[in-house]
């Protein structure tokens, strides 16, 4: 009898390990980035084990620093369908200052047993407008703890009922822009020495281009002679535009009869430092009196 117990023990241990590995878990986390005037937060989940059919979370922020510009549930994933049409979904609730509440579900009568699983599943997004220059901070938590089931699997298991199965992690700022002011940290340190000395809307050299524009152009924000200015070289049959260019940029030329009627004349012009130029026939520019060079952002 003793020998039989010793032989069965490894098998029992193996079965126990398999049960632990098959157990579901949900890790919720956020990523923040900034365009300068706006701060965006995207919230994701890594879902392992059984797929889920519902989720809720609460994104907290400091209302004296930010206001909610928009909040969207990822409706490409979290939706209800009765087999014939999409049904209304609960919109994110931003009525309480300092928090945005998301409630999302996935139920599709065409594939009733299919839930949501995998890594980096987008739950929802919030766009904030700035009130101050301070660096914003965010926190994530379950949306309706204790009021009703939040993270539920396709087999009706309530995941948050078990400690440690649903976890919420920090909202991480952009690694290249940790103070979320729309300027890369390396660029701020290069020209201003630290992250506190510059903000996206500042114009230290008073040349009419703010720091956000200066970084996009690749110009020196402390030198008013360094910016993107176009020169026009007229010819008998052609007009040539010239402008200073910086490695790694792509430019577009806009033109029109007025500053309010500018249209793209040419796009996708790669930088040829230190100077770019592009020529147009006078026939092409018969109704063009104004030009502007634009730094294109990557797609």
Coordinates of C-alpha atoms in Angstrom, one line a residue:
X1 CA 0.0 0.0 0.0
X2 CA 2.8 2.3 0.8
X3 CA 4.4 1.7 -2.6
X4 CA 1.1 2.5 -4.4
X5 CA 0.8 5.9 -2.7
X6 CA 4.4 6.8 -3.7
X7 CA 3.6 5.9 -7.3
X8 CA 0.4 7.9 -7.4
X9 CA 1.8 11.0 -5.7
X10 CA 3.7 12.3 -8.8
X11 CA 0.5 11.9 -11.0
X12 CA -1.6 13.8 -8.5
X13 CA 1.1 16.6 -8.4
X14 CA 1.1 16.7 -12.2
X15 CA -2.7 17.1 -12.3
X16 CA -2.6 19.8 -9.7
X17 CA 0.0 21.8 -11.7
X18 CA -2.1 21.5 -14.8
X19 CA -5.2 22.9 -13.0
X20 CA -3.1 25.9 -11.8
X21 CA -1.8 26.6 -15.3
X22 CA -5.3 26.5 -16.8
X23 CA -6.6 29.0 -14.3
X24 CA -7.8 32.3 -15.9
X25 CA -6.1 35.6 -15.2
X26 CA -6.6 39.2 -16.3
X27 CA -4.0 41.9 -16.2
X28 CA -5.2 45.4 -16.8
X29 CA -2.8 48.2 -17.6
X30 CA -2.7 51.6 -19.3
X31 CA -0.4 53.6 -21.6
X32 CA -0.3 57.4 -21.7
X33 CA 1.0 59.6 -24.5
X34 CA 0.7 63.3 -25.5
X35 CA 0.3 65.4 -28.5
X36 CA 1.1 68.5 -26.4
X37 CA -2.4 70.0 -25.9
X38 CA -4.0 66.6 -25.4
X39 CA -3.1 63.6 -23.2
X40 CA -4.3 60.2 -24.3
X41 CA -4.7 57.1 -22.2
X42 CA -5.3 53.7 -23.7
X43 CA -6.3 50.8 -21.4
X44 CA -5.4 47.2 -22.3
X45 CA -5.8 43.7 -20.8
X46 CA -3.8 40.5 -21.1
X47 CA -6.4 37.7 -20.8
X48 CA -5.1 34.2 -20.3
X49 CA -7.1 31.0 -19.7
X50 CA -10.8 31.0 -20.4
X51 CA -12.1 33.9 -22.5
X52 CA -14.2 36.6 -20.9
X53 CA -17.5 38.2 -21.9
X54 CA -17.5 41.3 -19.7
X55 CA -15.2 43.8 -18.1
X56 CA -15.3 47.1 -16.1
X57 CA -12.6 49.5 -15.0
X58 CA -12.3 52.9 -13.6
X59 CA -9.6 55.4 -14.7
X60 CA -8.9 58.0 -12.1
X61 CA -7.2 61.4 -12.8
X62 CA -6.7 64.8 -11.1
X63 CA -9.5 67.1 -12.3
X64 CA -7.5 70.3 -11.5
X65 CA -4.9 69.2 -14.1
X66 CA -7.1 67.7 -16.8
X67 CA -10.6 67.6 -18.2
X68 CA -12.1 64.8 -20.3
X69 CA -12.3 65.7 -23.9
X70 CA -13.6 62.3 -25.1
X71 CA -13.9 58.7 -23.9
X72 CA -14.5 55.7 -26.1
X73 CA -15.1 52.0 -25.5
X74 CA -13.4 49.7 -28.0
X75 CA -16.6 48.8 -29.7
X76 CA -14.8 46.6 -32.3
X77 CA -14.3 44.1 -29.5
X78 CA -16.9 45.0 -26.8
X79 CA -20.3 44.9 -28.4
X80 CA -23.7 43.2 -28.3
X81 CA -25.3 41.6 -31.4
X82 CA -28.6 39.8 -31.4
X83 CA -27.9 37.9 -34.6
X84 CA -29.4 40.5 -36.9
X85 CA -28.1 43.9 -35.7
X86 CA -25.8 45.6 -33.1
X87 CA -27.5 46.6 -29.9
X88 CA -26.7 49.8 -27.9
X89 CA -23.7 49.6 -25.6
X90 CA -23.2 51.5 -22.4
X91 CA -21.1 54.6 -23.0
X92 CA -18.1 55.5 -20.8
X93 CA -19.3 57.6 -17.9
X94 CA -17.3 60.8 -17.3
X95 CA -19.9 62.7 -15.3
X96 CA -18.0 62.4 -12.0
X97 CA -15.0 64.7 -12.0
X98 CA -11.8 62.7 -11.4
X99 CA -12.9 59.4 -12.9
X100 CA -14.1 57.7 -16.1
X101 CA -16.1 54.5 -15.7
X102 CA -16.1 51.9 -18.4
X103 CA -18.5 49.0 -18.7
X104 CA -18.0 46.6 -21.6
X105 CA -19.5 43.4 -22.7
X106 CA -19.2 40.9 -25.6
X107 CA -22.2 38.9 -26.6
X108 CA -22.8 37.8 -30.2
X109 CA -25.7 35.5 -31.0
X110 CA -23.9 34.4 -34.1
X111 CA -21.0 33.0 -32.1
X112 CA -22.6 32.7 -28.6
X113 CA -19.8 30.6 -27.0
X114 CA -16.9 32.9 -28.2
X115 CA -15.4 35.3 -25.7
X116 CA -12.5 37.7 -25.7
X117 CA -8.9 36.5 -24.9
X118 CA -5.3 37.1 -25.7
X119 CA -2.7 39.8 -25.0
X120 CA -3.0 43.5 -25.4
X121 CA -6.8 43.6 -25.8
X122 CA -7.9 47.2 -26.0
X123 CA -10.6 48.0 -23.5
X124 CA -11.1 51.7 -24.0
X125 CA -9.4 55.1 -24.5
X126 CA -9.7 58.6 -22.9
X127 CA -8.5 61.9 -24.4
X128 CA -7.8 64.7 -21.9
X129 CA -7.3 68.4 -22.4
X130 CA -4.8 70.1 -20.2
X131 CA -5.6 72.7 -17.6
X132 CA -2.0 73.2 -16.4
X133 CA 1.5 72.3 -17.4
X134 CA 1.9 69.8 -14.5
X135 CA 2.6 66.2 -15.4
X136 CA -0.6 64.2 -15.1
X137 CA -0.9 60.9 -13.2
X138 CA -3.5 58.2 -13.5
X139 CA -4.8 55.1 -11.6
X140 CA -6.8 52.1 -12.7
X141 CA -9.2 50.0 -10.6
X142 CA -12.2 47.7 -11.1
X143 CA -15.3 49.6 -12.1
X144 CA -18.0 48.3 -9.8
X145 CA -16.4 46.3 -7.1
X146 CA -19.0 44.3 -5.2
X147 CA -22.0 45.8 -7.0
X148 CA -22.2 43.2 -9.8
X149 CA -19.9 40.8 -11.7
X150 CA -17.3 42.6 -13.7
X151 CA -14.9 40.1 -15.3
X152 CA -16.9 37.0 -16.3
X153 CA -15.8 34.1 -18.4
X154 CA -17.8 32.3 -21.1
X155 CA -18.5 29.6 -18.5
X156 CA -20.0 32.2 -16.1
X157 CA -17.0 32.2 -13.7
X158 CA -16.6 35.6 -11.9
X159 CA -12.9 36.1 -12.0
X160 CA -12.6 39.0 -9.5
X161 CA -14.2 36.7 -6.8
X162 CA -10.9 35.0 -6.5
X163 CA -8.0 37.1 -5.0
X164 CA -5.2 37.9 -7.4
X165 CA -6.9 36.6 -10.6
X166 CA -7.8 40.2 -11.8
X167 CA -4.9 42.7 -11.3
X168 CA -4.6 46.4 -12.1
X169 CA -1.3 47.9 -12.9
X170 CA 0.0 51.4 -13.3
X171 CA -0.7 53.7 -16.3
X172 CA 2.8 54.0 -17.9
X173 CA 3.8 57.2 -19.6
X174 CA 5.4 57.2 -23.0
X175 CA 9.0 56.1 -22.5
X176 CA 10.3 58.9 -24.8
X177 CA 8.1 61.5 -23.1
X178 CA 7.8 60.7 -19.5
X179 CA 6.4 64.1 -18.4
X180 CA 3.7 63.9 -21.1
X181 CA 4.2 67.4 -22.5
X182 CA 4.4 66.4 -26.2
X183 CA 8.2 66.8 -26.3
X184 CA 10.6 64.0 -26.2
X185 CA 12.8 63.9 -23.1
X186 CA 16.0 63.7 -25.0
X187 CA 15.1 66.8 -27.0
X188 CA 14.2 68.8 -23.9
X189 CA 17.4 67.8 -22.2
X190 CA 19.5 68.7 -25.2
X191 CA 18.2 72.2 -25.5
X192 CA 17.0 73.1 -22.0
X193 CA 19.0 70.8 -19.7
X194 CA 16.0 69.3 -17.9
X195 CA 12.3 68.4 -18.4
X196 CA 11.0 71.2 -16.2
X197 CA 12.4 74.1 -18.2
X198 CA 10.3 73.6 -21.4
X199 CA 6.7 73.0 -22.3
X200 CA 5.2 72.3 -25.7
X201 CA 3.6 75.7 -26.1
X202 CA 6.6 77.8 -25.0
X203 CA 8.5 79.9 -27.6
X204 CA 11.8 80.7 -25.9
X205 CA 13.4 82.3 -28.9
X206 CA 10.3 84.3 -29.8
X207 CA 10.4 83.3 -33.5
X208 CA 6.7 82.5 -33.7
X209 CA 7.2 78.7 -33.6
X210 CA 6.5 76.9 -30.3
X211 CA 8.6 74.0 -28.9
X212 CA 6.2 71.5 -30.4
X213 CA 6.8 72.9 -33.9
X214 CA 10.5 73.4 -33.3
X215 CA 11.0 69.7 -32.5
X216 CA 8.9 68.6 -35.4
X217 CA 11.0 70.8 -37.8
X218 CA 14.3 69.8 -36.2
X219 CA 15.2 73.4 -35.5
X220 CA 16.9 75.0 -32.5
X221 CA 14.3 76.4 -30.1
X222 CA 16.8 78.8 -28.5
X223 CA 17.9 80.4 -31.9
X224 CA 15.3 82.5 -33.6
X225 CA 17.3 82.2 -36.9
X226 CA 16.7 78.4 -36.8
X227 CA 13.3 77.5 -38.2
X228 CA 11.5 76.4 -41.3
X229 CA 11.3 79.4 -43.7
X230 CA 10.7 79.0 -47.4
X231 CA 12.5 81.0 -50.0
X232 CA 11.0 81.6 -53.5
X233 CA 13.4 81.6 -56.4
X234 CA 11.5 82.9 -59.5
X235 CA 12.5 81.8 -63.0
X236 CA 11.2 82.5 -66.5
X237 CA 9.2 79.3 -66.8
X238 CA 9.5 77.8 -63.3
X239 CA 9.3 78.8 -59.6
X240 CA 11.6 77.0 -57.2
X241 CA 10.9 76.8 -53.5
X242 CA 13.8 76.3 -51.1
X243 CA 13.9 75.6 -47.4
X244 CA 16.3 74.3 -44.7
X245 CA 15.9 70.6 -44.1
X246 CA 16.8 68.2 -41.3
X247 CA 17.7 64.5 -41.5
X248 CA 14.8 62.1 -40.9
X249 CA 12.0 64.5 -41.9
X250 CA 9.5 64.3 -44.7
X251 CA 8.0 67.5 -46.1
X252 CA 4.8 68.6 -47.9
X253 CA 4.3 71.8 -49.9
X254 CA 1.0 73.6 -49.6
X255 CA -0.1 76.5 -51.9
X256 CA -3.2 78.5 -52.7
X257 CA -4.7 81.9 -53.6
X258 CA -5.0 82.8 -49.9
X259 CA -3.8 81.5 -46.5
X260 CA -7.3 80.2 -46.0
X261 CA -7.3 78.2 -49.2
X262 CA -4.0 76.2 -49.0
X263 CA -4.0 72.8 -50.6
X264 CA -1.3 70.1 -51.0
X265 CA 0.9 70.7 -54.1
X266 CA 3.4 67.9 -53.3
X267 CA 3.8 65.4 -50.5
X268 CA 6.3 62.9 -49.3
X269 CA 9.4 65.0 -50.0
X270 CA 12.4 63.4 -48.2
X271 CA 14.9 65.6 -46.5
X272 CA 18.2 66.4 -48.4
X273 CA 20.0 68.4 -45.6
X274 CA 21.0 71.1 -45.4
X275 CA 18.6 72.4 -48.1
X276 CA 15.6 71.0 -49.9
X277 CA 14.2 72.5 -53.1
X278 CA 11.3 71.8 -55.4
X279 CA 10.3 73.4 -58.7
X280 CA 6.9 74.0 -60.3
X281 CA 6.0 75.4 -63.7
X282 CA 4.4 78.8 -63.7
X283 CA 1.3 77.2 -65.4
X284 CA 0.9 74.9 -62.4
X285 CA 1.0 77.9 -60.0
X286 CA -1.1 80.3 -62.1
X287 CA -3.5 80.9 -59.2
X288 CA -1.0 80.4 -56.3
X289 CA 0.2 83.4 -54.3
X290 CA 0.9 81.8 -50.9
X291 CA 3.1 78.8 -50.0
X292 CA 3.7 76.8 -46.8
X293 CA 6.1 74.0 -46.0
X294 CA 4.7 71.3 -43.7
X295 CA 6.6 68.6 -41.8
X296 CA 4.7 65.4 -42.3
X297 CA 4.1 63.1 -39.4
X298 CA 4.6 59.4 -39.9
X299 CA 1.5 57.3 -40.7

